[in-house]
């Protein structure tokens, strides 16, 4: 399975926690922005520019991100970005983890990203096609060099391992094991309470912690972070746990 499918689903799970009403959802998630609004943080030693990334947006929005990334690279900012991947080489091992992820969240295969531009649906929710929305392009189209820039995200195995450490091993039943990842999931997922815990403490919390650690350990004085908008407040909170002098510059 392609790594960006899981990445899209993680973002979708966070977005779905906002509201199931597409009109309100679209406005609250800033999908209609023409330009990316940068946020700036500092602890008097490092300057951090944060681009709150929306995973669904307008073409002009993603073109603006490309311009901003190129400009900050020219100003010698180190670039950190968001992308959940895996270090597993064995397909069977990865499939097992993927099915555990599906058991926890109730879903896995996000289909064509998570925006269906043919039927004008976001996660099955109808939206007005006049918005002309598109799925987030791949990293190079945002100016990100996946070889030299820093992937400041976690792996799927770290997400599952951390969750199981706190909440016990995720047990897969016969339905889970026999249902292909590309098929509709009709088995019994974990409880709504555990799904919320996974979203809040791991999809958000664990990844916020990891990003803060990357920033703290960096020797660069200028850092540009391209990461989901829902992670900004969490990052700031995590940075302040280590160094209370971090403040918002704008």
XYZ file of C-alpha atoms in Angstrom:
250
model
C 0.000 0.000 0.000
C 1.277 3.485 -0.829
C 2.411 5.428 2.225
C 0.432 8.572 1.340
C -2.866 6.676 1.662
C -2.340 6.258 5.403
C -1.176 9.859 5.626
C -4.395 11.009 3.973
C -6.503 8.898 6.306
C -4.774 10.282 9.406
C -5.589 13.789 8.262
C -9.134 12.764 7.368
C -9.764 11.280 10.824
C -8.759 14.594 12.397
C -10.918 16.583 9.985
C -13.938 14.378 10.636
C -13.675 15.209 14.348
C -14.569 18.832 13.532
C -18.069 18.282 12.131
C -20.062 16.117 9.727
C -21.676 19.155 8.083
C -19.698 19.831 4.908
C -20.465 23.571 4.668
C -19.330 24.293 8.235
C -16.483 21.799 7.921
C -15.090 23.458 4.794
C -15.178 26.923 6.362
C -13.629 25.820 9.654
C -10.858 23.864 7.981
C -9.884 26.851 5.769
C -10.032 24.740 2.602
C -10.994 27.781 0.539
C -7.857 29.790 1.299
C -5.980 31.099 -1.719
C -2.727 31.478 0.214
C -1.059 29.729 3.139
C -0.936 31.849 6.293
C 2.398 31.414 8.031
C 2.847 31.429 11.797
C 6.124 32.395 13.460
C 7.581 31.183 16.735
C 10.824 31.969 18.541
C 12.665 31.152 21.757
C 15.220 33.955 21.142
C 17.683 31.399 19.766
C 15.688 29.693 17.022
C 13.111 31.072 14.630
C 10.424 28.637 13.515
C 8.089 29.373 10.611
C 5.047 27.074 10.641
C 2.875 26.504 7.590
C -0.485 25.058 8.781
C -1.085 22.612 5.956
C -4.631 21.834 4.781
C -4.871 18.431 3.093
C -7.739 19.538 0.865
C -7.592 22.922 -0.842
C -7.553 25.034 -3.956
C -4.885 24.818 -6.644
C -3.789 28.398 -5.939
C -3.238 27.493 -2.270
C -0.789 24.702 -3.112
C 0.960 26.868 -5.696
C 1.474 29.453 -2.962
C 2.996 26.804 -0.679
C 5.507 25.942 -3.404
C 6.523 29.615 -3.670
C 6.872 29.970 0.093
C 8.924 26.782 0.392
C 11.309 27.900 -2.352
C 11.650 31.354 -0.783
C 12.440 30.054 2.705
C 14.862 27.499 1.285
C 16.688 30.386 -0.389
C 16.850 32.054 3.043
C 18.594 28.900 4.347
C 15.779 27.551 6.488
C 15.939 23.857 7.331
C 12.687 22.238 6.188
C 10.696 19.714 8.220
C 7.577 18.081 6.853
C 4.722 15.706 7.708
C 4.464 12.222 6.221
C 3.670 8.960 8.009
C 5.753 6.148 6.515
C 6.970 2.685 7.503
C 10.367 1.067 7.942
C 8.912 -2.422 7.557
C 10.186 -4.389 4.572
C 8.095 -7.515 5.038
C 4.665 -7.184 3.437
C 3.015 -9.573 5.906
C 4.290 -7.548 8.890
C 3.016 -4.338 7.374
C -0.366 -5.863 6.506
C -0.803 -7.013 10.110
C -0.106 -3.498 11.414
C -2.383 -1.980 8.805
C -5.212 -4.253 9.895
C -4.616 -3.272 13.497
C -4.810 0.370 12.471
C -8.088 -0.380 10.704
C -9.391 -2.193 13.798
C -8.624 0.864 15.943
C -10.057 3.507 13.633
C -12.739 1.590 11.760
C -11.196 2.422 8.389
C -7.985 2.133 6.436
C -8.276 2.469 2.692
C -8.959 6.139 1.970
C -9.629 5.396 -1.692
C -8.757 8.234 -4.048
C -7.088 10.307 -1.376
C -9.986 11.408 0.793
C -11.519 13.926 -1.605
C -13.621 12.399 -4.381
C -13.465 15.073 -7.094
C -15.563 12.959 -9.481
C -18.587 12.677 -7.187
C -17.809 15.846 -5.196
C -17.563 14.077 -1.848
C -15.203 14.418 1.094
C -15.124 11.133 2.976
C -18.570 10.348 1.607
C -19.939 13.793 2.522
C -21.255 15.814 -0.424
C -19.724 19.257 -1.083
C -20.431 21.998 -3.622
C -18.300 21.498 -6.745
C -18.063 25.281 -7.214
C -15.281 25.221 -4.595
C -12.981 23.448 -7.112
C -11.121 21.609 -4.385
C -8.276 19.161 -4.854
C -6.326 16.687 -2.747
C -2.978 17.821 -1.394
C -0.272 17.236 -4.044
C 2.733 15.059 -3.341
C 5.687 16.517 -1.460
C 7.832 17.579 -4.484
C 4.926 19.685 -5.799
C 5.040 21.621 -2.524
C 8.771 22.239 -2.918
C 9.750 19.483 -0.459
C 12.845 17.401 -1.198
C 12.149 14.044 0.460
C 15.846 13.130 0.298
C 17.442 16.203 1.864
C 14.579 17.689 3.898
C 13.590 16.232 7.274
C 10.580 13.951 7.673
C 9.564 14.973 11.209
C 6.731 12.447 11.459
C 6.419 8.982 13.020
C 6.031 5.560 11.435
C 2.832 3.519 11.496
C 4.641 0.934 13.631
C 5.435 3.573 16.258
C 1.779 4.665 16.353
C 0.504 1.120 16.867
C 3.236 0.092 19.328
C 2.640 3.172 21.498
C -1.131 2.611 21.494
C -0.771 -1.082 22.431
C 1.639 -0.215 25.241
C -1.043 1.945 26.861
C -4.192 0.027 25.926
C -3.176 -3.579 25.353
C -2.583 -5.634 22.221
C -5.095 -5.035 19.437
C -6.679 -8.438 18.861
C -7.851 -9.185 15.329
C -10.759 -11.578 14.854
C -11.476 -13.821 11.866
C -13.374 -11.047 10.084
C -10.427 -8.673 10.453
C -7.933 -11.199 9.175
C -10.025 -12.307 6.206
C -11.087 -8.837 5.024
C -8.636 -7.438 2.490
C -7.435 -3.889 3.150
C -8.886 -2.784 -0.169
C -12.348 -4.098 0.694
C -15.094 -2.311 2.597
C -14.597 -2.794 6.333
C -17.676 -4.428 7.874
C -16.051 -5.950 10.959
C -16.283 -4.716 14.557
C -13.798 -1.903 15.303
C -12.647 -0.838 18.750
C -14.989 1.275 20.850
C -15.720 4.906 20.006
C -13.901 5.867 23.208
C -10.705 4.113 22.135
C -11.000 5.550 18.637
C -11.125 9.050 20.142
C -8.191 8.241 22.411
C -6.158 7.084 19.420
C -7.011 10.235 17.484
C -6.316 12.648 20.349
C -3.312 11.024 22.005
C -1.552 9.347 19.102
C -2.586 10.714 15.692
C -2.280 14.162 17.260
C -0.452 13.932 20.602
C 2.343 11.493 19.790
C 3.111 13.189 16.501
C 3.121 16.631 18.164
C 5.661 15.326 20.679
C 7.821 13.858 17.932
C 7.792 17.096 15.946
C 8.769 19.112 19.041
C 11.665 16.719 19.678
C 12.879 17.230 16.107
C 12.779 21.017 16.551
C 14.527 20.878 19.938
C 17.298 18.593 18.693
C 17.931 20.591 15.514
C 21.119 22.641 15.434
C 19.572 24.999 12.876
C 18.601 28.500 13.992
C 16.009 28.780 11.217
C 13.392 26.057 10.754
C 10.468 25.883 8.353
C 7.791 23.350 9.342
C 5.171 22.181 6.823
C 2.676 20.258 8.921
C -1.056 19.782 9.373
C -2.934 22.791 10.740
C -4.379 20.709 13.594
C -0.865 20.146 15.002
C 0.139 23.780 15.526
C -1.232 24.309 19.039
C 0.043 20.895 20.121
C 3.532 21.680 18.851
C 3.608 25.009 20.700
C 2.478 23.315 23.922
C 5.123 20.605 23.584
C 7.891 23.127 22.877
C 6.926 25.132 25.973
C 7.152 22.016 28.152
C 10.889 21.962 27.421
C 11.477 25.703 27.054
C 8.888 28.165 28.380
C 10.457 31.016 26.405
C 8.849 29.926 23.109
C 6.420 32.623 21.982
C 4.299 33.514 18.965
C 5.772 36.339 16.914
C 2.573 37.333 15.089
